C-alpha positions as protocol buffer text, in pm:
chain_id: "A"
residue {
  index: 1
  type: MET
  ca { x: -1564 y: 18889 z: 3193 }
}
residue {
  index: 2
  type: THR
  ca { x: -1563 y: 18519 z: 3120 }
}
residue {
  index: 3
  type: LEU
  ca { x: -1480 y: 18249 z: 3370 }
}
residue {
  index: 4
  type: ASP
  ca { x: -1158 y: 18174 z: 3179 }
}
residue {
  index: 5
  type: GLU
  ca { x: -1054 y: 18540 z: 3199 }
}
residue {
  index: 6
  type: PHE
  ca { x: -1134 y: 18555 z: 3569 }
}
residue {
  index: 7
  type: THR
  ca { x: -935 y: 18235 z: 3624 }
}
residue {
  index: 8
  type: ALA
  ca { x: -638 y: 18381 z: 3433 }
}
residue {
  index: 9
  type: LEU
  ca { x: -641 y: 18695 z: 3650 }
}
residue {
  index: 10
  type: HIS
  ca { x: -644 y: 18482 z: 3965 }
}
residue {
  index: 11
  type: GLU
  ca { x: -359 y: 18261 z: 3840 }
}
residue {
  index: 12
  type: ILE
  ca { x: -150 y: 18565 z: 3744 }
}
residue {
  index: 13
  type: SER
  ca { x: -200 y: 18708 z: 4094 }
}
residue {
  index: 14
  type: GLN
  ca { x: -94 y: 18376 z: 4246 }
}
residue {
  index: 15
  type: THR
  ca { x: 222 y: 18380 z: 4033 }
}
residue {
  index: 16
  type: LYS
  ca { x: 312 y: 18729 z: 4158 }
}
residue {
  index: 17
  type: TYR
  ca { x: 249 y: 18635 z: 4520 }
}
residue {
  index: 18
  type: ARG
  ca { x: 458 y: 18318 z: 4481 }
}
residue {
  index: 19
  type: TYR
  ca { x: 740 y: 18526 z: 4326 }
}
residue {
  index: 20
  type: LEU
  ca { x: 743 y: 18764 z: 4625 }
}
residue {
  index: 21
  type: ARG
  ca { x: 736 y: 18478 z: 4875 }
}
residue {
  index: 22
  type: ALA
  ca { x: 1023 y: 18309 z: 4693 }
}
residue {
  index: 23
  type: VAL
  ca { x: 1235 y: 18625 z: 4716 }
}
residue {
  index: 24
  type: ASP
  ca { x: 1161 y: 18677 z: 5086 }
}
residue {
  index: 25
  type: THR
  ca { x: 1217 y: 18312 z: 5181 }
}
residue {
  index: 26
  type: GLN
  ca { x: 1517 y: 18289 z: 4946 }
}
residue {
  index: 27
  type: ASP
  ca { x: 1362 y: 17985 z: 4781 }
}
residue {
  index: 28
  type: TRP
  ca { x: 1551 y: 18007 z: 4453 }
}
residue {
  index: 29
  type: GLU
  ca { x: 1394 y: 17693 z: 4303 }
}
residue {
  index: 30
  type: LEU
  ca { x: 1046 y: 17831 z: 4363 }
}
residue {
  index: 31
  type: LEU
  ca { x: 1154 y: 18164 z: 4218 }
}
residue {
  index: 32
  type: ARG
  ca { x: 1286 y: 17992 z: 3905 }
}
residue {
  index: 33
  type: SER
  ca { x: 944 y: 17832 z: 3854 }
}
residue {
  index: 34
  type: CYS
  ca { x: 782 y: 18177 z: 3836 }
}
residue {
  index: 35
  type: PHE
  ca { x: 975 y: 18283 z: 3524 }
}
residue {
  index: 36
  type: THR
  ca { x: 952 y: 18203 z: 3155 }
}
residue {
  index: 37
  type: ASP
  ca { x: 1273 y: 18066 z: 3002 }
}
residue {
  index: 38
  type: ASP
  ca { x: 1343 y: 18404 z: 2840 }
}
residue {
  index: 39
  type: ALA
  ca { x: 1246 y: 18621 z: 3137 }
}
residue {
  index: 40
  type: SER
  ca { x: 1413 y: 18952 z: 3211 }
}
residue {
  index: 41
  type: VAL
  ca { x: 1415 y: 19187 z: 3510 }
}
residue {
  index: 42
  type: TRP
  ca { x: 1491 y: 19556 z: 3561 }
}
residue {
  index: 43
  type: TYR
  ca { x: 1473 y: 19655 z: 3925 }
}
residue {
  index: 44
  type: ASN
  ca { x: 1504 y: 19999 z: 4084 }
}
residue {
  index: 45
  type: GLN
  ca { x: 1467 y: 20208 z: 3768 }
}
residue {
  index: 46
  type: GLY
  ca { x: 1690 y: 19968 z: 3578 }
}
residue {
  index: 47
  type: LYS
  ca { x: 1992 y: 19990 z: 3813 }
}
residue {
  index: 48
  type: PHE
  ca { x: 1976 y: 19610 z: 3839 }
}
residue {
  index: 49
  type: THR
  ca { x: 1904 y: 19411 z: 3523 }
}
residue {
  index: 50
  type: ALA
  ca { x: 1936 y: 19047 z: 3423 }
}
residue {
  index: 51
  type: GLU
  ca { x: 1813 y: 18820 z: 3146 }
}
residue {
  index: 52
  type: GLY
  ca { x: 1724 y: 18453 z: 3175 }
}
residue {
  index: 53
  type: PRO
  ca { x: 1610 y: 18284 z: 3497 }
}
residue {
  index: 54
  type: ASP
  ca { x: 1954 y: 18147 z: 3584 }
}
residue {
  index: 55
  type: ASN
  ca { x: 2116 y: 18491 z: 3553 }
}
residue {
  index: 56
  type: ILE
  ca { x: 1832 y: 18657 z: 3741 }
}
residue {
  index: 57
  type: ILE
  ca { x: 1864 y: 18415 z: 4031 }
}
residue {
  index: 58
  type: ALA
  ca { x: 2244 y: 18436 z: 4036 }
}
residue {
  index: 59
  type: ARG
  ca { x: 2223 y: 18816 z: 4062 }
}
residue {
  index: 60
  type: LEU
  ca { x: 1959 y: 18801 z: 4335 }
}
residue {
  index: 61
  type: LYS
  ca { x: 2152 y: 18538 z: 4534 }
}
residue {
  index: 62
  type: ALA
  ca { x: 2460 y: 18763 z: 4524 }
}
residue {
  index: 63
  type: TRP
  ca { x: 2260 y: 19042 z: 4684 }
}
residue {
  index: 64
  type: PHE
  ca { x: 2011 y: 18853 z: 4904 }
}
residue {
  index: 65
  type: LEU
  ca { x: 2279 y: 18693 z: 5118 }
}
residue {
  index: 66
  type: PRO
  ca { x: 2185 y: 18500 z: 5434 }
}
residue {
  index: 67
  type: VAL
  ca { x: 2233 y: 18828 z: 5630 }
}
residue {
  index: 68
  type: VAL
  ca { x: 1943 y: 18987 z: 5438 }
}
residue {
  index: 69
  type: TYR
  ca { x: 1584 y: 18960 z: 5564 }
}
residue {
  index: 70
  type: SER
  ca { x: 1316 y: 19107 z: 5342 }
}
residue {
  index: 71
  type: SER
  ca { x: 942 y: 19154 z: 5323 }
}
residue {
  index: 72
  type: HIS
  ca { x: 791 y: 19246 z: 4986 }
}
residue {
  index: 73
  type: ILE
  ca { x: 422 y: 19320 z: 4942 }
}
residue {
  index: 74
  type: ALA
  ca { x: 242 y: 19373 z: 4611 }
}
residue {
  index: 75
  type: LEU
  ca { x: -95 y: 19542 z: 4633 }
}
residue {
  index: 76
  type: GLN
  ca { x: -362 y: 19695 z: 4411 }
}
residue {
  index: 77
  type: PRO
  ca { x: -309 y: 19482 z: 4100 }
}
residue {
  index: 78
  type: GLU
  ca { x: -415 y: 19623 z: 3766 }
}
residue {
  index: 79
  type: ILE
  ca { x: -398 y: 19326 z: 3529 }
}
residue {
  index: 80
  type: GLU
  ca { x: -487 y: 19346 z: 3162 }
}
residue {
  index: 81
  type: LEU
  ca { x: -523 y: 19034 z: 2950 }
}
residue {
  index: 82
  type: THR
  ca { x: -361 y: 19138 z: 2621 }
}
residue {
  index: 83
  type: GLY
  ca { x: -414 y: 18808 z: 2441 }
}
residue {
  index: 84
  type: PRO
  ca { x: -514 y: 18448 z: 2511 }
}
residue {
  index: 85
  type: ASP
  ca { x: -169 y: 18375 z: 2658 }
}
residue {
  index: 86
  type: THR
  ca { x: -33 y: 18722 z: 2744 }
}
residue {
  index: 87
  type: ALA
  ca { x: -103 y: 18987 z: 3005 }
}
residue {
  index: 88
  type: LYS
  ca { x: 38 y: 19303 z: 3159 }
}
residue {
  index: 89
  type: GLY
  ca { x: 25 y: 19398 z: 3523 }
}
residue {
  index: 90
  type: THR
  ca { x: 93 y: 19698 z: 3743 }
}
residue {
  index: 91
  type: TRP
  ca { x: 130 y: 19642 z: 4117 }
}
residue {
  index: 92
  type: ARG
  ca { x: 193 y: 19874 z: 4410 }
}
residue {
  index: 93
  type: LEU
  ca { x: 514 y: 19766 z: 4588 }
}
residue {
  index: 94
  type: GLN
  ca { x: 598 y: 19808 z: 4954 }
}
residue {
  index: 95
  type: ASP
  ca { x: 912 y: 19656 z: 5096 }
}
residue {
  index: 96
  type: ILE
  ca { x: 1129 y: 19646 z: 5404 }
}
residue {
  index: 97
  type: VAL
  ca { x: 1477 y: 19496 z: 5388 }
}
residue {
  index: 98
  type: HIS
  ca { x: 1703 y: 19443 z: 5692 }
}
residue {
  index: 99
  type: PHE
  ca { x: 2079 y: 19395 z: 5657 }
}
residue {
  index: 100
  type: LYS
  ca { x: 2237 y: 19211 z: 5949 }
}
residue {
  index: 101
  type: GLY
  ca { x: 2575 y: 19217 z: 5776 }
}
residue {
  index: 102
  type: PRO
  ca { x: 2750 y: 19377 z: 5479 }
}
residue {
  index: 103
  type: VAL
  ca { x: 2614 y: 19333 z: 5128 }
}
residue {
  index: 104
  type: PRO
  ca { x: 2799 y: 19414 z: 4804 }
}
residue {
  index: 105
  type: ASP
  ca { x: 2613 y: 19725 z: 4690 }
}
residue {
  index: 106
  type: PRO
  ca { x: 2843 y: 20000 z: 4558 }
}
residue {
  index: 107
  type: VAL
  ca { x: 2560 y: 20255 z: 4543 }
}
residue {
  index: 108
  type: ARG
  ca { x: 2419 y: 20227 z: 4897 }
}
residue {
  index: 109
  type: ASN
  ca { x: 2729 y: 20130 z: 5102 }
}
residue {
  index: 110
  type: LEU
  ca { x: 2552 y: 19864 z: 5310 }
}
residue {
  index: 111
  type: THR
  ca { x: 2789 y: 19766 z: 5590 }
}
residue {
  index: 112
  type: GLY
  ca { x: 2533 y: 19591 z: 5812 }
}
residue {
  index: 113
  type: GLY
  ca { x: 2264 y: 19719 z: 6044 }
}
residue {
  index: 114
  type: GLU
  ca { x: 2075 y: 19914 z: 5780 }
}
residue {
  index: 115
  type: GLU
  ca { x: 1707 y: 19896 z: 5700 }
}
residue {
  index: 116
  type: ILE
  ca { x: 1561 y: 19998 z: 5366 }
}
residue {
  index: 117
  type: THR
  ca { x: 1195 y: 20089 z: 5351 }
}
residue {
  index: 118
  type: GLY
  ca { x: 1050 y: 20170 z: 5014 }
}
residue {
  index: 119
  type: ALA
  ca { x: 753 y: 20189 z: 4786 }
}
residue {
  index: 120
  type: GLY
  ca { x: 699 y: 20196 z: 4414 }
}
residue {
  index: 121
  type: TYR
  ca { x: 526 y: 20023 z: 4127 }
}
residue {
  index: 122
  type: TYR
  ca { x: 601 y: 19692 z: 3958 }
}
residue {
  index: 123
  type: TYR
  ca { x: 541 y: 19669 z: 3582 }
}
residue {
  index: 124
  type: ASP
  ca { x: 509 y: 19309 z: 3462 }
}
residue {
  index: 125
  type: ASP
  ca { x: 455 y: 19113 z: 3144 }
}
residue {
  index: 126
  type: TYR
  ca { x: 310 y: 18763 z: 3181 }
}
residue {
  index: 127
  type: ARG
  ca { x: 285 y: 18469 z: 2947 }
}
residue {
  index: 128
  type: CYS
  ca { x: 93 y: 18144 z: 2984 }
}
residue {
  index: 129
  type: VAL
  ca { x: 331 y: 17853 z: 2915 }
}
residue {
  index: 130
  type: ASN
  ca { x: 194 y: 17499 z: 2907 }
}
residue {
  index: 131
  type: GLY
  ca { x: -112 y: 17612 z: 3101 }
}
residue {
  index: 132
  type: GLN
  ca { x: 82 y: 17804 z: 3370 }
}
residue {
  index: 133
  type: TRP
  ca { x: 107 y: 18181 z: 3395 }
}
residue {
  index: 134
  type: LYS
  ca { x: 467 y: 18296 z: 3436 }
}
residue {
  index: 135
  type: ILE
  ca { x: 655 y: 18623 z: 3456 }
}
residue {
  index: 136
  type: ALA
  ca { x: 818 y: 18713 z: 3124 }
}
residue {
  index: 137
  type: ARG
  ca { x: 940 y: 19055 z: 3235 }
}
residue {
  index: 138
  type: THR
  ca { x: 927 y: 19239 z: 3564 }
}
residue {
  index: 139
  type: GLY
  ca { x: 1069 y: 19557 z: 3705 }
}
residue {
  index: 140
  type: TYR
  ca { x: 987 y: 19838 z: 3938 }
}
residue {
  index: 141
  type: VAL
  ca { x: 1019 y: 20212 z: 3971 }
}
residue {
  index: 142
  type: ARG
  ca { x: 1053 y: 20358 z: 4319 }
}
residue {
  index: 143
  type: LEU
  ca { x: 830 y: 20625 z: 4466 }
}
residue {
  index: 144
  type: PHE
  ca { x: 1079 y: 20654 z: 4750 }
}
residue {
  index: 145
  type: GLU
  ca { x: 1350 y: 20459 z: 4928 }
}
residue {
  index: 146
  type: GLN
  ca { x: 1452 y: 20536 z: 5284 }
}
residue {
  index: 147
  type: ILE
  ca { x: 1774 y: 20394 z: 5427 }
}
residue {
  index: 148
  type: ALA
  ca { x: 1801 y: 20395 z: 5806 }
}
residue {
  index: 149
  type: ARG
  ca { x: 2163 y: 20354 z: 5910 }
}
residue {
  index: 150
  type: ARG
  ca { x: 2257 y: 20183 z: 6236 }
}
residue {
  index: 151
  type: ALA
  ca { x: 2363 y: 20507 z: 6405 }
}
residue {
  index: 152
  type: GLY
  ca { x: 2025 y: 20665 z: 6334 }
}
residue {
  index: 153
  type: ARG
  ca { x: 1823 y: 20369 z: 6461 }
}
residue {
  index: 154
  type: GLY
  ca { x: 1928 y: 20375 z: 6825 }
}
residue {
  index: 155
  type: ASP
  ca { x: 1893 y: 20043 z: 7004 }
}
residue {
  index: 156
  type: VAL
  ca { x: 1671 y: 19878 z: 6744 }
}
residue {
  index: 157
  type: GLU
  ca { x: 1759 y: 19512 z: 6706 }
}
residue {
  index: 158
  type: VAL
  ca { x: 1633 y: 19304 z: 6418 }
}
residue {
  index: 159
  type: LYS
  ca { x: 1624 y: 18930 z: 6483 }
}
residue {
  index: 160
  type: GLY
  ca { x: 1609 y: 18723 z: 6168 }
}
residue {
  index: 161
  type: VAL
  ca { x: 1440 y: 18387 z: 6199 }
}
residue {
  index: 162
  type: ASP
  ca { x: 1620 y: 18092 z: 6040 }
}
residue {
  index: 163
  type: GLU
  ca { x: 1299 y: 17949 z: 5894 }
}
residue {
  index: 164
  type: ARG
  ca { x: 1236 y: 18271 z: 5694 }
}
residue {
  index: 165
  type: GLY
  ca { x: 860 y: 18214 z: 5715 }
}
residue {
  index: 166
  type: VAL
  ca { x: 875 y: 17857 z: 5585 }
}
residue {
  index: 167
  type: ILE
  ca { x: 719 y: 17565 z: 5774 }
}
residue {
  index: 168
  type: LYS
  ca { x: 990 y: 17300 z: 5798 }
}
residue {
  index: 169
  type: ALA
  ca { x: 892 y: 16935 z: 5758 }
}
residue {
  index: 170
  type: ALA
  ca { x: 919 y: 16731 z: 6078 }
}
């Protein structure tokens, strides 16, 4: 492996980590910077799809309301450089999502108080644009998804923090 190839793998990993942080912190501008201009997504076996960064972010903002607190982790990357400016990646996904209020989701009926815990695999296509690796296509397939409803969680209380993991400037 050459130094350039090693550097590309590192930069692709950084892009994926930045993407996950942007989703969890609801930093939509940062998220936009992770995508190519023609990016597309297909989440949860294709139940949620969107094309173009603006449409992707609009769809995510409609679901990741301020009452949603999430933690997404991508592990065990398998990245293949398929050309000088293209790559494919497979990542193990683990996520926990807390819903402090209702969210428009006709499939899951999320009325508030639920917690989704899941795992699966992300399948990504990357492209280097003007020297920066970006996500051209991303999606995931679940291994499992567990929804804990309020009644089944007893006295568990989830306290969301306003900063969402972001250090605020003084």
